[in-house]
Short mmCIF file of C-alpha atoms in Angstrom, two decimals:
data_model
loop_
_atom_site.label_atom_id
_atom_site.label_comp_id
_atom_site.label_asym_id
_atom_site.label_seq_id
_atom_site.Cartn_x
_atom_site.Cartn_y
_atom_site.Cartn_z
CA UNK G 5 37.15 23.51 31.25
CA UNK G 6 34.27 22.25 33.35
CA UNK G 7 30.86 22.58 32.06
CA UNK G 8 27.68 23.66 33.96
CA UNK G 9 27.39 21.72 37.43
CA UNK G 10 24.28 20.99 39.25
CA UNK G 11 23.92 19.38 42.76
CA UNK G 12 22.13 17.49 43.71
CA UNK G 13 21.78 15.22 40.92
CA UNK G 14 18.58 13.63 42.45
CA UNK G 15 16.73 15.05 45.50
CA UNK G 16 13.68 13.47 46.94
CA UNK G 17 11.61 15.53 49.73
CA UNK G 18 8.42 14.80 51.44
CA UNK G 19 5.38 17.48 50.86
CA UNK G 20 5.94 20.63 52.94
CA UNK G 21 9.97 20.40 52.90
CA UNK G 22 12.10 22.78 51.28
CA UNK G 23 14.32 21.89 48.35
CA UNK G 24 17.46 23.81 47.44
CA UNK G 25 18.96 23.24 43.74
CA UNK G 26 22.49 24.58 43.13
CA UNK G 27 23.96 25.51 39.90
CA UNK G 28 27.40 26.43 39.14
CA UNK G 29 27.71 27.91 35.70
CA UNK G 30 30.87 27.63 33.58
CA UNK G 31 34.30 29.09 34.18
CA UNK G 32 34.07 32.91 32.65
CA UNK G 33 30.03 32.68 32.64
CA UNK G 34 28.16 35.21 34.57
CA UNK G 35 24.67 34.52 33.12
CA UNK G 36 22.61 31.93 34.94
CA UNK G 37 19.04 30.65 33.47
CA UNK G 38 16.76 28.12 35.16
CA UNK G 39 14.29 25.63 33.46
CA UNK G 40 12.25 23.16 34.37
CA UNK G 41 11.00 19.88 32.55
CA UNK G 42 7.89 18.23 33.68
CA UNK G 43 7.51 14.68 32.40
CA UNK G 44 6.41 14.57 28.74
CA UNK G 45 6.68 18.21 28.27
CA UNK G 46 9.36 20.60 26.83
CA UNK G 47 11.80 22.56 29.07
CA UNK G 48 9.92 25.72 30.56
CA UNK G 49 12.14 28.84 31.29
CA UNK G 50 11.67 30.18 34.92
CA UNK G 51 14.36 32.67 35.57
CA UNK G 52 17.51 34.53 34.15
CA UNK G 53 19.91 36.01 36.60
CA UNK G 54 23.26 37.78 36.50
CA UNK G 55 25.29 38.19 39.46
CA UNK G 56 23.39 39.65 42.26
CA UNK G 57 20.84 40.44 40.01
CA UNK G 58 17.37 38.99 38.70
CA UNK G 59 16.75 40.09 35.09
CA UNK G 60 13.72 38.13 34.22
CA UNK G 61 11.59 35.96 36.48
CA UNK G 62 8.41 35.92 34.19
CA UNK G 63 8.52 31.89 34.42
CA UNK G 64 8.68 31.55 38.11
CA UNK G 65 5.51 30.61 40.15
CA UNK G 66 4.51 33.75 42.10
CA UNK G 67 4.71 31.80 45.30
CA UNK G 68 7.19 29.38 47.35
CA UNK G 69 9.86 29.70 44.26
CA UNK G 70 12.80 32.13 44.56
CA UNK G 71 16.19 32.12 43.09
CA UNK G 72 19.48 33.91 43.57
CA UNK G 73 22.93 34.24 42.24
CA UNK G 74 25.22 35.67 44.76
CA UNK G 75 28.66 37.74 44.01
CA UNK G 76 30.31 34.57 45.29
CA UNK G 77 29.21 30.88 45.14
CA UNK G 78 26.59 29.11 43.11
CA UNK G 79 23.20 30.25 41.88
CA UNK G 80 20.33 28.56 44.13
CA UNK G 81 16.91 27.84 43.13
CA UNK G 82 14.66 27.47 46.35
CA UNK G 83 11.46 26.01 46.42
CA UNK G 84 9.52 26.18 49.89
CA UNK G 85 6.90 23.82 51.20
CA UNK G 86 7.17 21.60 48.00
CA UNK G 87 4.22 19.78 46.63
CA UNK G 88 3.89 16.78 44.34
CA UNK G 89 3.35 18.93 41.29
CA UNK G 90 6.94 20.43 41.81
CA UNK G 91 8.22 16.93 40.99
CA UNK G 92 10.21 17.53 37.79
CA UNK G 93 13.86 17.98 36.18
CA UNK G 94 15.29 21.27 36.88
CA UNK G 95 17.69 22.30 34.47
CA UNK G 96 20.22 25.24 34.81
CA UNK G 97 22.15 26.92 31.84
CA UNK G 98 24.91 29.40 31.73
CA UNK G 99 26.00 31.84 28.82
CA UNK G 100 29.10 34.11 28.75
CA UNK G 101 26.82 37.26 28.07
CA UNK G 102 23.40 38.26 26.58
CA UNK G 103 22.71 36.70 23.26
CA UNK G 104 25.37 33.94 23.51
CA UNK G 105 24.61 30.35 23.45
CA UNK G 106 23.23 28.74 26.59
CA UNK G 107 24.78 25.75 27.78
CA UNK G 108 23.16 23.17 30.20
CA UNK G 109 24.10 21.47 33.16
CA UNK G 110 22.75 17.71 33.93
CA UNK G 111 19.92 18.56 35.89
CA UNK G 112 18.59 17.75 39.23
CA UNK G 113 15.69 15.41 39.49
CA UNK G 114 13.52 16.34 42.38
CA UNK G 115 10.89 13.89 43.51
CA UNK G 116 8.39 15.04 45.90
CA UNK G 117 6.48 12.13 47.86
CA UNK H 1 1.66 32.89 23.17
CA UNK H 2 5.15 32.14 22.03
CA UNK H 3 5.15 28.51 20.82
CA UNK H 4 7.54 26.31 19.38
CA UNK H 5 6.37 23.08 17.61
CA UNK H 6 8.34 20.01 16.47
CA UNK H 7 7.53 17.26 14.25
CA UNK H 8 7.66 14.42 14.48
CA UNK H 9 7.29 13.53 18.12
CA UNK H 10 9.13 10.45 17.64
CA UNK H 11 10.65 8.60 15.04
CA UNK H 12 12.34 5.24 14.46
CA UNK H 13 15.03 4.45 12.03
CA UNK H 14 17.61 1.96 11.08
CA UNK H 15 21.10 2.74 10.93
CA UNK H 16 22.13 4.57 7.64
CA UNK H 17 18.93 5.97 7.09
CA UNK H 18 18.53 9.96 6.27
CA UNK H 19 16.40 11.68 8.94
CA UNK H 20 14.94 15.26 8.82
CA UNK H 21 13.49 16.94 12.04
CA UNK H 22 11.22 20.00 11.70
CA UNK H 23 10.71 22.79 13.80
CA UNK H 24 8.15 25.78 13.74
CA UNK H 25 8.19 28.78 15.79
CA UNK H 26 5.81 31.66 16.58
CA UNK H 27 7.78 33.86 19.45
CA UNK H 28 7.75 37.77 19.78
CA UNK H 29 11.10 39.39 19.35
CA UNK H 30 12.71 36.44 17.92
CA UNK H 31 16.27 36.49 17.65
CA UNK H 32 17.79 32.85 17.07
CA UNK H 33 16.88 29.23 16.76
CA UNK H 34 18.91 26.56 18.68
CA UNK H 35 18.96 22.82 18.45
CA UNK H 36 20.02 20.59 21.33
CA UNK H 37 20.63 16.91 21.90
CA UNK H 38 19.35 15.36 24.98
CA UNK H 39 20.02 11.91 26.19
CA UNK H 40 19.72 10.72 29.78
CA UNK H 41 21.52 14.20 30.86
CA UNK H 42 22.23 17.63 29.97
CA UNK H 43 20.91 19.00 26.74
CA UNK H 44 24.11 19.27 24.64
CA UNK H 45 24.34 22.44 22.06
CA UNK H 46 23.96 21.58 18.44
CA UNK H 47 23.50 24.64 16.67
CA UNK H 48 22.65 28.36 16.87
CA UNK H 49 21.03 29.59 13.36
CA UNK H 50 20.48 33.62 13.36
CA UNK H 51 20.59 34.04 9.58
CA UNK H 52 17.80 32.87 7.08
CA UNK H 53 19.03 30.26 4.33
CA UNK H 54 22.60 29.55 5.66
CA UNK H 55 23.18 26.08 6.18
CA UNK H 56 25.34 25.13 9.41
CA UNK H 57 27.02 21.68 9.29
CA UNK H 58 28.72 19.78 11.89
CA UNK H 59 29.83 16.15 10.50
CA UNK H 60 26.71 14.30 9.64
CA UNK H 61 24.28 16.87 11.19
CA UNK H 62 23.32 20.01 9.13
CA UNK H 63 20.46 22.65 10.25
CA UNK H 64 19.10 25.48 8.24
CA UNK H 65 16.77 28.22 9.14
CA UNK H 66 13.76 29.92 7.22
CA UNK H 67 12.86 33.39 9.03
CA UNK H 68 10.00 34.26 6.24
CA UNK H 69 8.28 30.83 6.77
CA UNK H 70 9.27 30.33 10.54
CA UNK H 71 10.84 27.07 10.51
CA UNK H 72 14.18 25.03 10.98
CA UNK H 73 14.89 21.79 10.02
CA UNK H 74 17.84 19.30 11.24
CA UNK H 75 19.02 16.65 9.02
CA UNK H 76 21.20 13.67 10.02
CA UNK H 77 22.49 11.63 7.29
CA UNK H 78 23.81 7.90 8.05
CA UNK H 79 22.21 7.88 11.16
CA UNK H 80 24.15 5.94 14.17
CA UNK H 81 22.72 3.93 17.32
CA UNK H 82 24.52 6.87 19.10
CA UNK H 83 22.38 9.34 17.41
CA UNK H 84 19.47 8.08 19.60
CA UNK H 85 18.12 10.73 21.69
CA UNK H 86 15.63 13.78 22.19
CA UNK H 87 16.28 16.36 19.74
CA UNK H 88 15.14 19.68 21.20
CA UNK H 89 14.48 22.79 19.38
CA UNK H 90 14.55 26.43 21.02
CA UNK H 91 13.77 29.80 19.96
CA UNK H 92 15.70 32.74 21.55
CA UNK H 93 13.91 35.84 22.31
CA UNK H 94 15.88 39.10 22.62
CA UNK H 95 15.70 41.13 25.52
CA UNK H 96 14.87 38.64 28.14
CA UNK H 97 17.00 36.26 26.54
CA UNK H 98 14.68 33.03 27.50
CA UNK H 99 14.76 30.08 25.16
CA UNK H 100 11.08 29.01 24.17
CA UNK H 101 11.50 25.30 23.72
CA UNK H 102 9.55 22.44 21.78
CA UNK H 103 8.37 19.20 23.15
CA UNK H 104 11.27 17.37 21.18
CA UNK H 105 11.78 14.51 18.74
CA UNK H 106 12.52 11.26 20.08
CA UNK H 107 14.85 9.68 17.48
CA UNK H 108 15.47 5.81 17.77
CA UNK H 109 18.27 4.35 15.47
CA UNK H 110 17.90 0.52 15.53
CA UNK H 111 21.03 -1.23 14.19
#
């Protein structure tokens, strides 16, 4: 049973470009969470999605960031017009149901030049 | 503001030592406390604690939650070099399902 998959594992972008991060949850999981980890900081919650629905986006910056989890395909975290401060590791987690354990993917390390 | 505080931030021990990692939390609508081990990749799940005073064990690792005093500890006995990692503590909140993480404890086990 494959775990949570994320790609790409590393992403380099120049300021102003767009970054698209993908997350495929574990088989049988329909709840997806995105977290960001800045250097020397703990993981910070960004957004919680179920299929086709955003449940909680209280941790998402108001501008440039968006997330989706379509009926088919992976969840996508999209960052438009990236800035250097967006450089971080972005982790996706999934769970089978609300309140169940969240299992994490290996993360995407974004570097903005 | 919701917060989780872990201590110590880093710890260096020798193989065979026993270590205790601490985690205190203040979060609204607390539901459960989770421990993860993070090496250079995905945080891997260790324990989920929901009830006070009930110890959970997995091999040389054990953990317990005190919901009255709002803290949890993670014990590792007979440490091995493979235990070297950052150990993350997170509080799960009901309703939003988000996890509030501490900054982690970096454990280094020297041979």
